[in-house]
Short mmCIF file of C-alpha atoms (C1' of nucleotides) in Angstrom, two decimals:
data_model
loop_
_atom_site.label_atom_id
_atom_site.label_comp_id
_atom_site.label_asym_id
_atom_site.label_seq_id
_atom_site.Cartn_x
_atom_site.Cartn_y
_atom_site.Cartn_z
CA UNK A 1 -0.07 -0.01 -0.14
CA UNK A 2 1.72 3.32 -0.91
CA UNK A 3 2.24 6.03 1.90
CA UNK A 4 1.86 9.07 -0.13
CA UNK A 5 -1.45 9.93 -1.28
CA UNK A 6 -1.23 13.37 -0.98
CA UNK A 7 -0.83 14.53 -4.41
CA UNK A 8 -0.74 18.31 -3.44
CA UNK A 9 2.66 18.64 -4.60
CA UNK A 10 4.34 17.92 -8.09
CA UNK A 11 6.77 15.33 -7.28
CA UNK A 12 10.36 15.25 -9.59
CA UNK A 13 8.75 12.13 -11.74
CA UNK A 14 6.27 14.11 -12.97
CA UNK A 15 2.91 11.88 -12.37
CA UNK A 16 0.37 11.82 -15.19
CA UNK A 17 -2.48 14.10 -14.99
CA UNK A 18 -5.42 12.60 -13.62
CA UNK A 19 -7.77 11.84 -16.85
CA UNK A 20 -10.47 14.33 -16.94
CA UNK A 21 -13.28 11.81 -17.01
CA UNK A 22 -11.93 10.23 -13.81
CA UNK A 23 -12.05 13.33 -12.16
CA UNK A 24 -15.77 13.67 -13.61
CA UNK A 25 -16.58 10.32 -12.35
CA UNK A 26 -15.25 10.85 -9.00
CA UNK A 27 -17.12 13.85 -8.51
CA UNK A 28 -20.19 12.07 -9.98
CA UNK A 29 -19.93 9.53 -7.17
CA UNK A 30 -19.34 11.96 -4.62
CA UNK A 31 -22.70 13.54 -5.42
CA UNK A 32 -24.41 10.43 -5.86
CA UNK A 33 -23.02 9.31 -2.33
CA UNK A 34 -24.20 12.12 -0.63
CA UNK A 35 -27.60 11.96 -1.91
CA UNK A 36 -28.31 8.14 -1.30
CA UNK A 37 -26.46 8.39 2.14
CA UNK A 38 -29.09 11.11 3.13
CA UNK A 39 -32.06 8.96 1.82
CA UNK A 40 -30.61 5.36 2.71
CA UNK A 41 -28.20 5.70 5.39
CA UNK A 42 -24.46 5.23 4.89
CA UNK A 43 -25.14 1.46 4.84
CA UNK A 44 -26.68 1.71 1.35
CA UNK A 45 -25.95 -1.17 -1.09
CA UNK A 46 -22.88 0.20 -3.66
CA UNK A 47 -25.20 -0.49 -6.31
CA UNK A 48 -27.75 2.07 -5.36
CA UNK A 49 -24.66 4.69 -5.66
CA UNK A 50 -23.43 3.54 -9.10
CA UNK A 51 -26.78 3.53 -10.43
CA UNK A 52 -27.49 7.03 -9.46
CA UNK A 53 -24.08 8.11 -10.66
CA UNK A 54 -24.50 6.11 -13.98
CA UNK A 55 -21.62 4.46 -13.53
CA UNK A 56 -20.08 0.63 -12.73
CA UNK A 57 -19.28 -0.73 -9.46
CA UNK A 58 -15.60 -1.37 -10.65
CA UNK A 59 -15.32 2.57 -10.88
CA UNK A 60 -16.67 2.97 -7.50
CA UNK A 61 -13.91 0.50 -5.98
CA UNK A 62 -10.95 1.92 -8.08
CA UNK A 63 -11.83 5.36 -6.49
CA UNK A 64 -12.82 4.22 -3.09
CA UNK A 65 -11.30 0.89 -2.32
CA UNK A 66 -12.81 1.03 0.98
CA UNK A 67 -16.46 2.24 1.98
CA UNK A 68 -15.04 4.19 4.43
CA UNK A 69 -13.14 5.91 1.76
CA UNK A 70 -16.14 7.00 0.19
CA UNK A 71 -17.98 8.36 3.51
CA UNK A 72 -14.70 10.09 4.50
CA UNK A 73 -14.43 11.75 1.17
CA UNK A 74 -18.11 12.99 1.52
CA UNK A 75 -17.86 14.14 5.01
CA UNK A 76 -14.60 16.02 4.26
CA UNK A 77 -16.41 17.61 1.49
CA UNK A 78 -19.00 18.82 4.04
CA UNK A 79 -16.33 20.17 6.25
CA UNK A 80 -14.51 21.97 3.99
CA UNK A 81 -17.64 23.90 2.80
CA UNK A 82 -18.28 24.28 6.69
CA UNK A 83 -14.73 26.16 6.97
CA UNK A 84 -14.92 28.16 3.92
CA UNK A 85 -17.75 30.07 5.48
CA UNK A 86 -15.61 31.09 8.30
CA UNK A 87 -13.72 33.93 6.74
CA UNK A 88 -16.91 35.75 5.08
CA UNK A 89 -18.43 35.64 8.80
CA UNK A 90 -15.21 36.86 10.47
CA UNK A 91 -15.03 39.86 8.08
CA UNK A 92 -18.69 40.85 8.23
CA UNK A 93 -19.23 40.62 12.13
CA UNK A 94 -17.34 41.57 15.51
CA UNK A 95 -15.69 38.59 16.89
CA UNK A 96 -18.43 37.54 19.36
CA UNK A 97 -21.24 37.66 16.96
CA UNK A 98 -19.00 35.90 14.54
CA UNK A 99 -18.39 33.15 16.93
CA UNK A 100 -21.67 32.88 17.77
CA UNK A 101 -22.71 32.81 14.05
CA UNK A 102 -20.26 30.22 13.09
CA UNK A 103 -21.03 27.97 15.88
CA UNK A 104 -24.77 27.90 14.53
CA UNK A 105 -23.47 27.11 11.14
CA UNK A 106 -21.11 24.24 12.87
CA UNK A 107 -23.85 23.00 14.73
CA UNK A 108 -26.18 22.95 11.70
CA UNK A 109 -23.70 21.03 10.00
CA UNK A 110 -23.54 18.27 12.80
CA UNK A 111 -27.19 18.27 13.17
CA UNK A 112 -27.92 17.95 9.71
CA UNK A 113 -25.42 15.20 8.78
CA UNK A 114 -26.43 12.23 10.40
CA UNK A 115 -23.51 9.87 8.65
CA UNK A 116 -21.14 12.41 10.46
CA UNK A 117 -22.13 11.74 13.75
CA UNK A 118 -22.40 8.07 12.83
CA UNK A 119 -19.09 7.92 11.30
CA UNK A 120 -17.39 9.79 14.16
CA UNK A 121 -19.02 7.32 16.73
CA UNK A 122 -18.71 4.11 14.80
CA UNK A 123 -15.33 2.87 16.51
CA UNK A 124 -14.12 1.98 13.09
CA UNK A 125 -10.30 2.97 12.92
CA UNK A 126 -11.11 3.85 9.33
CA UNK A 127 -12.48 7.01 10.59
CA UNK A 128 -9.80 7.89 13.03
CA UNK A 129 -8.43 10.36 10.94
CA UNK A 130 -11.72 12.25 10.60
CA UNK A 131 -12.09 14.05 13.90
CA UNK A 132 -8.17 15.34 13.09
CA UNK A 133 -9.59 16.56 9.61
CA UNK A 134 -12.24 18.49 11.56
CA UNK A 135 -9.68 19.99 13.85
CA UNK A 136 -7.26 20.80 11.11
CA UNK A 137 -10.03 22.59 8.91
CA UNK A 138 -11.93 24.25 11.80
CA UNK A 139 -9.36 24.61 14.62
CA UNK A 140 -7.89 27.78 13.11
CA UNK A 141 -11.13 29.69 12.65
CA UNK A 142 -12.59 28.95 15.89
CA UNK A 143 -9.37 29.33 17.46
CA UNK A 144 -8.83 32.87 16.37
CA UNK A 145 -12.71 33.90 17.63
CA UNK A 146 -12.03 31.92 20.98
CA UNK A 147 -8.91 34.06 21.53
CA UNK A 148 -10.29 37.49 20.99
CA UNK A 149 -13.26 36.52 23.20
CA UNK A 150 -10.94 35.58 26.08
CA UNK A 151 -8.42 38.36 25.64
CA UNK A 152 -11.61 40.54 26.06
CA UNK A 153 -11.93 39.05 29.28
CA UNK A 154 -15.60 38.05 28.47
CA UNK A 155 -14.36 34.16 28.45
CA UNK A 156 -12.55 31.87 31.03
CA UNK A 157 -9.40 30.65 29.45
CA UNK A 158 -10.38 26.93 30.59
CA UNK A 159 -11.11 25.33 27.21
CA UNK A 160 -9.26 25.05 23.76
CA UNK A 161 -10.38 25.49 20.47
CA UNK A 162 -10.19 21.90 20.22
CA UNK A 163 -12.38 21.35 23.27
CA UNK A 164 -15.20 23.44 21.92
CA UNK A 165 -14.96 22.26 18.60
CA UNK A 166 -15.23 18.39 19.75
CA UNK A 167 -17.95 19.66 22.52
CA UNK A 168 -20.03 21.28 19.80
CA UNK A 169 -19.88 18.41 17.29
CA UNK A 170 -20.82 15.80 20.04
CA UNK A 171 -23.52 17.84 21.63
CA UNK A 172 -25.28 18.93 18.08
CA UNK A 173 -25.23 15.67 17.09
CA UNK A 174 -29.05 14.50 16.73
CA UNK A 175 -30.65 11.81 19.09
CA UNK A 176 -33.94 10.11 18.07
CA UNK A 177 -36.88 11.62 20.19
CA UNK A 178 -35.14 14.67 21.41
CA UNK A 179 -36.19 18.20 20.98
CA UNK A 180 -34.62 19.83 18.12
CA UNK A 181 -32.66 22.66 19.76
CA UNK A 182 -31.60 20.48 22.61
CA UNK A 183 -28.02 20.89 21.00
CA UNK A 184 -28.26 24.19 20.79
CA UNK A 185 -29.40 25.07 24.40
CA UNK A 186 -26.71 22.90 25.52
CA UNK A 187 -24.12 24.59 24.02
CA UNK A 188 -25.56 28.10 25.52
CA UNK A 189 -25.25 26.55 28.83
CA UNK A 190 -21.73 25.49 28.16
CA UNK A 191 -20.74 29.20 27.14
CA UNK A 192 -22.69 29.98 30.07
CA UNK A 193 -20.09 27.98 32.04
CA UNK A 194 -17.05 29.88 29.90
CA UNK A 195 -18.52 33.15 31.13
CA UNK A 196 -18.93 32.45 34.80
CA UNK A 197 -15.43 33.91 35.40
CA UNK A 198 -16.44 34.40 39.19
CA UNK A 199 -15.93 30.61 39.20
CA UNK A 200 -12.65 29.25 40.15
CA UNK A 201 -11.78 25.95 37.79
CA UNK B 1 -38.76 -6.88 34.06
CA UNK B 2 -41.84 -9.09 32.93
CA UNK B 3 -44.06 -10.58 35.32
CA UNK B 4 -44.99 -14.13 34.54
CA UNK B 5 -48.40 -15.61 35.09
CA UNK B 6 -47.07 -18.69 36.95
CA UNK B 7 -49.85 -21.33 37.41
CA UNK B 8 -52.89 -19.10 36.95
CA UNK B 9 -53.66 -19.31 33.65
CA UNK B 10 -56.79 -17.23 33.49
CA UNK B 11 -56.67 -15.90 30.05
CA UNK B 12 -58.43 -17.84 27.19
CA UNK B 13 -55.26 -18.51 25.45
CA UNK B 14 -52.80 -19.39 28.09
CA UNK B 15 -49.32 -18.14 27.25
CA UNK B 16 -47.14 -21.03 27.74
CA UNK B 17 -44.02 -20.28 29.88
CA UNK B 18 -40.87 -19.71 28.36
CA UNK B 19 -38.98 -22.72 28.40
CA UNK B 20 -36.04 -22.76 30.60
CA UNK B 21 -33.30 -23.97 28.03
CA UNK B 22 -34.46 -20.99 25.97
CA UNK B 23 -34.26 -18.21 28.63
CA UNK B 24 -30.84 -19.98 29.43
CA UNK B 25 -29.60 -19.41 25.79
CA UNK B 26 -30.73 -15.97 25.42
CA UNK B 27 -28.68 -15.08 28.51
CA UNK B 28 -25.62 -17.04 26.95
CA UNK B 29 -26.30 -15.13 23.68
CA UNK B 30 -26.15 -11.80 25.55
CA UNK B 31 -23.26 -12.65 27.47
CA UNK B 32 -21.37 -13.60 24.32
CA UNK B 33 -22.53 -10.70 22.14
CA UNK B 34 -21.82 -7.98 25.07
CA UNK B 35 -18.05 -9.81 24.99
CA UNK B 36 -17.90 -9.92 21.02
CA UNK B 37 -19.06 -6.39 20.90
CA UNK B 38 -16.53 -5.36 23.20
CA UNK B 39 -13.51 -7.17 21.27
CA UNK B 40 -14.59 -7.01 17.55
CA UNK B 41 -17.25 -4.30 17.53
CA UNK B 42 -21.19 -4.62 16.96
CA UNK B 43 -20.75 -5.49 13.13
CA UNK B 44 -18.82 -8.47 14.26
CA UNK B 45 -20.08 -11.64 12.36
CA UNK B 46 -22.81 -13.83 13.71
CA UNK B 47 -20.87 -16.76 13.85
CA UNK B 48 -18.41 -15.47 16.33
CA UNK B 49 -21.09 -14.66 18.53
CA UNK B 50 -22.80 -18.01 18.21
CA UNK B 51 -19.47 -19.84 18.52
CA UNK B 52 -18.86 -18.38 21.88
CA UNK B 53 -22.29 -18.83 23.01
CA UNK B 54 -21.82 -22.45 22.18
CA UNK B 55 -25.04 -22.38 20.08
CA UNK B 56 -26.08 -22.34 16.42
CA UNK B 57 -26.90 -19.44 13.88
CA UNK B 58 -30.41 -20.35 14.12
CA UNK B 59 -31.14 -20.02 17.71
CA UNK B 60 -29.50 -16.33 17.26
CA UNK B 61 -31.72 -15.65 14.71
CA UNK B 62 -34.58 -17.23 16.73
CA UNK B 63 -34.40 -14.98 19.42
CA UNK B 64 -32.92 -11.72 17.85
CA UNK B 65 -34.41 -11.63 14.19
CA UNK B 66 -32.57 -8.30 13.54
CA UNK B 67 -29.09 -7.55 14.32
CA UNK B 68 -30.72 -4.35 16.16
CA UNK B 69 -32.56 -6.49 18.34
CA UNK B 70 -29.43 -8.30 19.82
CA UNK B 71 -27.57 -4.50 20.36
CA UNK B 72 -30.44 -3.21 21.56
CA UNK B 73 -31.08 -5.98 24.22
CA UNK B 74 -27.55 -5.99 25.13
CA UNK B 75 -27.05 -2.04 25.64
CA UNK B 76 -30.69 -2.24 27.83
CA UNK B 77 -29.20 -4.63 30.10
CA UNK B 78 -26.29 -2.04 30.66
CA UNK B 79 -28.67 0.60 31.09
CA UNK B 80 -30.41 -1.70 33.78
CA UNK B 81 -27.21 -2.20 35.25
CA UNK B 82 -26.43 1.54 35.53
CA UNK B 83 -30.18 2.29 37.14
CA UNK B 84 -29.71 -0.33 39.42
CA UNK B 85 -26.42 1.75 40.79
CA UNK B 86 -28.37 4.46 41.56
CA UNK B 87 -30.53 3.71 44.67
CA UNK B 88 -27.15 2.77 46.93
CA UNK B 89 -25.45 5.76 46.04
CA UNK B 90 -28.62 7.94 46.80
CA UNK B 91 -28.77 6.13 50.21
CA UNK B 92 -24.91 6.42 51.18
CA UNK B 93 -24.41 10.03 49.87
CA UNK B 94 -25.72 13.91 50.13
CA UNK B 95 -27.76 14.90 46.87
CA UNK B 96 -24.96 16.62 45.40
CA UNK B 97 -22.28 13.79 45.98
CA UNK B 98 -24.57 11.12 44.75
CA UNK B 99 -25.63 13.23 41.72
CA UNK B 100 -21.77 13.77 40.95
CA UNK B 101 -20.81 10.00 41.68
CA UNK B 102 -23.99 9.16 39.39
CA UNK B 103 -22.95 11.39 36.51
CA UNK B 104 -19.65 9.79 36.96
CA UNK B 105 -21.10 6.30 36.44
CA UNK B 106 -23.00 7.20 33.53
CA UNK B 107 -20.15 8.83 31.87
CA UNK B 108 -17.80 5.81 32.65
CA UNK B 109 -20.65 3.59 30.99
CA UNK B 110 -21.40 5.84 27.80
CA UNK B 111 -17.26 6.19 27.76
CA UNK B 112 -16.83 2.29 27.78
CA UNK B 113 -19.52 1.21 25.49
CA UNK B 114 -18.41 2.23 22.01
CA UNK B 115 -21.48 0.21 20.63
CA UNK B 116 -23.80 2.58 22.61
CA UNK B 117 -22.82 5.83 21.06
CA UNK B 118 -22.47 4.06 17.23
CA UNK B 119 -26.12 2.75 17.65
CA UNK B 120 -27.48 6.12 19.43
CA UNK B 121 -26.04 8.01 16.49
CA UNK B 122 -26.57 5.38 13.66
CA UNK B 123 -29.63 7.27 12.35
CA UNK B 124 -31.17 3.59 12.00
CA UNK B 125 -34.77 3.69 13.34
CA UNK B 126 -34.65 0.36 14.95
CA UNK B 127 -32.72 2.29 17.69
CA UNK B 128 -35.43 5.15 17.94
CA UNK B 129 -36.61 3.69 20.94
CA UNK B 130 -33.13 3.09 22.51
CA UNK B 131 -33.09 7.01 23.91
CA UNK B 132 -36.41 6.74 25.19
CA UNK B 133 -35.53 3.48 27.15
CA UNK B 134 -32.47 5.55 28.50
CA UNK B 135 -34.62 8.36 29.62
CA UNK B 136 -37.51 6.10 31.01
CA UNK B 137 -34.87 4.02 33.17
CA UNK B 138 -32.41 6.78 34.15
CA UNK B 139 -34.57 9.64 34.20
CA UNK B 140 -36.29 9.34 37.34
CA UNK B 141 -33.18 8.71 39.28
CA UNK B 142 -31.25 11.76 37.90
CA UNK B 143 -34.30 13.70 38.18
CA UNK B 144 -34.56 13.46 42.05
CA UNK B 145 -31.03 14.41 42.47
CA UNK B 146 -31.45 17.42 40.09
CA UNK B 147 -34.57 18.62 41.74
CA UNK B 148 -32.75 18.34 45.37
CA UNK B 149 -30.07 20.34 44.25
CA UNK B 150 -32.34 22.93 42.68
CA UNK B 151 -34.47 23.37 45.49
CA UNK B 152 -31.16 23.85 47.57
CA UNK B 153 -30.71 27.01 45.24
CA UNK B 154 -27.33 25.71 44.33
CA UNK B 155 -28.42 25.10 40.50
CA UNK B 156 -30.44 27.25 38.18
CA UNK B 157 -33.40 25.46 36.98
CA UNK B 158 -32.81 25.78 33.21
CA UNK B 159 -32.25 22.18 32.21
CA UNK B 160 -34.46 19.22 32.75
CA UNK B 161 -33.60 15.65 33.47
CA UNK B 162 -33.70 14.65 30.15
CA UNK B 163 -31.77 17.74 28.85
CA UNK B 164 -28.66 16.69 31.21
CA UNK B 165 -29.22 13.06 30.55
CA UNK B 166 -28.68 13.59 26.95
CA UNK B 167 -25.94 16.14 27.08
CA UNK B 168 -24.04 13.97 29.50
CA UNK B 169 -24.66 10.65 26.99
CA UNK B 170 -23.74 13.17 24.34
CA UNK B 171 -20.40 14.54 25.76
CA UNK B 172 -18.88 11.31 27.16
CA UNK B 173 -19.32 9.37 24.03
CA UNK B 174 -15.31 8.68 22.75
CA UNK B 175 -14.04 10.37 19.76
CA UNK B 176 -10.82 9.06 18.45
CA UNK B 177 -7.62 11.00 19.34
CA UNK B 178 -9.70 13.33 21.78
CA UNK B 179 -8.18 13.61 25.54
CA UNK B 180 -9.84 10.89 27.69
CA UNK B 181 -11.01 13.19 29.83
CA UNK B 182 -12.76 15.55 27.47
CA UNK B 183 -16.12 14.66 28.37
CA UNK B 184 -15.80 14.83 31.73
CA UNK B 185 -14.40 18.27 31.81
CA UNK B 186 -17.12 19.36 29.20
CA UNK B 187 -19.64 18.25 31.47
CA UNK B 188 -18.03 20.05 34.50
CA UNK B 189 -18.06 23.32 32.32
CA UNK B 190 -21.83 22.35 31.95
CA UNK B 191 -22.56 22.26 35.45
CA UNK B 192 -20.68 25.52 35.79
CA UNK B 193 -23.26 27.04 33.51
CA UNK B 194 -26.02 25.58 35.85
CA UNK B 195 -24.27 26.96 39.23
CA UNK B 196 -24.03 30.52 37.45
CA UNK B 197 -27.08 31.81 39.18
CA UNK B 198 -26.07 35.42 38.43
CA UNK B 199 -26.53 34.83 34.53
CA UNK B 200 -29.97 35.42 33.20
CA UNK B 201 -31.18 33.24 30.89
"C1'" DT C 1 -4.77 14.22 -36.99
"C1'" DA C 2 -3.16 9.68 -36.60
"C1'" DT C 3 -0.98 6.65 -33.40
"C1'" DA C 4 1.23 4.81 -29.42
"C1'" DG C 5 1.11 4.04 -24.50
"C1'" DT C 6 -1.49 4.54 -20.48
"C1'" DT C 7 -5.15 5.16 -17.57
"C1'" DC C 8 -9.56 4.03 -16.66
"C1'" DC C 9 -14.22 1.56 -17.09
"C1'" DG C 10 -17.98 -2.18 -16.88
"C1'" DG C 11 -19.89 -5.68 -15.36
"C1'" DA C 12 -19.18 -11.01 -14.79
"C1'" DA C 13 -17.88 -13.92 -10.86
"C1'" DA C 14 -15.94 -14.81 -6.83
"C1'" DG C 15 -16.21 -14.55 -1.81
"C1'" DA C 16 -18.42 -13.25 2.83
"C1'" DG C 17 -21.51 -12.73 5.57
"C1'" DA C 18 -26.56 -12.68 6.64
"C1'" DT C 19 -30.85 -14.91 6.86
"C1'" DT C 20 -34.22 -18.87 6.37
"C1'" DC C 21 -35.97 -23.37 6.72
"C1'" DC C 22 -37.07 -28.01 8.23
"C1'" DG C 23 -36.24 -32.33 10.18
"C1'" DC C 24 -34.81 -33.51 14.66
"C1'" DT C 25 -34.34 -32.79 20.27
"C1'" DT C 26 -35.78 -31.02 24.41
"C1'" DC C 27 -38.82 -29.44 27.67
"C1'" DT C 28 -43.57 -28.80 29.85
"C1'" DC C 29 -48.03 -30.40 31.06
"C1'" DC C 30 -51.53 -33.63 31.73
"C1'" DG D 1 -45.01 -41.49 31.01
"C1'" DG D 2 -46.50 -40.19 26.94
"C1'" DA D 3 -48.50 -36.19 23.44
"C1'" DG D 4 -47.23 -32.22 21.82
"C1'" DA D 5 -45.53 -27.93 21.39
"C1'" DA D 6 -41.22 -24.95 21.65
"C1'" DG D 7 -36.78 -24.63 20.57
"C1'" DC D 8 -32.31 -26.08 18.47
"C1'" DG D 9 -28.57 -26.87 14.81
"C1'" DG D 10 -26.53 -25.99 10.64
"C1'" DA D 11 -26.94 -26.84 5.69
"C1'" DA D 12 -28.97 -24.26 2.12
"C1'" DT D 13 -30.11 -19.87 0.20
"C1'" DC D 14 -29.72 -15.07 -0.58
"C1'" DT D 15 -27.66 -10.41 -0.84
"C1'" DC D 16 -24.22 -7.29 -1.07
"C1'" DT D 17 -18.92 -6.64 -1.16
"C1'" DT D 18 -15.03 -7.08 -3.72
"C1'" DT D 19 -11.99 -8.59 -7.26
"C1'" DC D 20 -10.25 -9.16 -11.75
"C1'" DC D 21 -9.42 -8.21 -16.65
"C1'" DG D 22 -10.63 -7.39 -21.82
"C1'" DG D 23 -11.80 -3.77 -23.97
"C1'" DA D 24 -13.04 1.59 -24.54
"C1'" DA D 25 -11.44 6.30 -23.67
"C1'" DC D 26 -8.32 9.63 -22.91
"C1'" DT D 27 -3.26 11.98 -23.43
"C1'" DA D 28 1.01 13.33 -25.38
"C1'" DT D 29 3.78 13.36 -29.46
"C1'" DA D 30 4.65 13.60 -34.47
#
DNA sequence: TATAGTTCCGGAAAGAGATTCCGCTTCTCC
DNA sequence: GGAGAAGCGGAATCTCTTTCCGGAACTATA
């Protein structure tokens, strides 16, 4: 198994450009998978995805040898979208407002994407890198917002951005039968805990 | 637990008592499943479970037609054990201490049982009843402890026992790569939020 | 544009595991 | 102790996953 799959940098031995049809097919598969995961869950038969994408099973397995590879790719796409939303918010609002808005955006993402929570909690080692990816992509944005609020003395410096990120990711994962705003209220409570500067840790 | 109608067959169609060997086999299957789930995850092959239990696959499917039935049964057993631990704690400690201890017990349960979080977040409708079972069994115990603390004015009355139960269940579910005490710290922060009686909701 | 050299695709086929089915065994009740 | 119901085992079947390779499609070069 090759150990270099980043592909972000052109090596000395120029690797051939990825064929355009292959790239197109990968996109089609990701789109189809996102749709099918949403309707039939992440355990949907592979054929359902390939049929929707108009491709053969072989193609699916060529690009995503493991099912977890496909799931990861779909989720990482969503995480990217969430991360991309951060700069705009930061530019348009004051830090504390931007933080709140962005946390709402994150909460919405986690709450909507069932497959995300499922993958995260599956215990499958294949998804071990996922929380790392979440941290890597979303950590910096949240970190800067958090630092600004802390510097202003509005928040106790008892949590890292990683703490908060994980806590939101967990709290906002939907549970069957619970009130829809449960996650949001619990996050608010958590932030109240951060604000209570008079309580000693 | 189910009450049985020993001897007094007053109903029209007398429900025959469950055969003792069948009951014994169900117990053996649950024990085996608990072990196998712990080592190989909840997606372990059925044969691994039946081999450990010393039974045939047919017997497994007779008692648990769906895999989710088996998983649910195992988890409900664990929840029962957690609920059973509450009265003893309540009898031995003051309410606030008992609350803390019991939350620790709950956190330990959630943190240890990977399959629990996975099932809860799977999105599979088969597990929809699970959080209800959790609430039904653990809600009353937590509720009384919470009421006592609220009555003493130590805690804002902004959360129900259901809120707290779900929040703990979510926060303490382990995520790959996170610090082991993350859940515990976040729960502590949540409780700080509850204690901050000077903050208006 | 034609050609050679790759890469990639499709879907049949093999493999792995889940689920069913039914003859036989074990238990319960009278 | 015997009749009859309940339960058991595991081979057979079914479903979905994963592999494999002949041929199609694409890219680079002239």
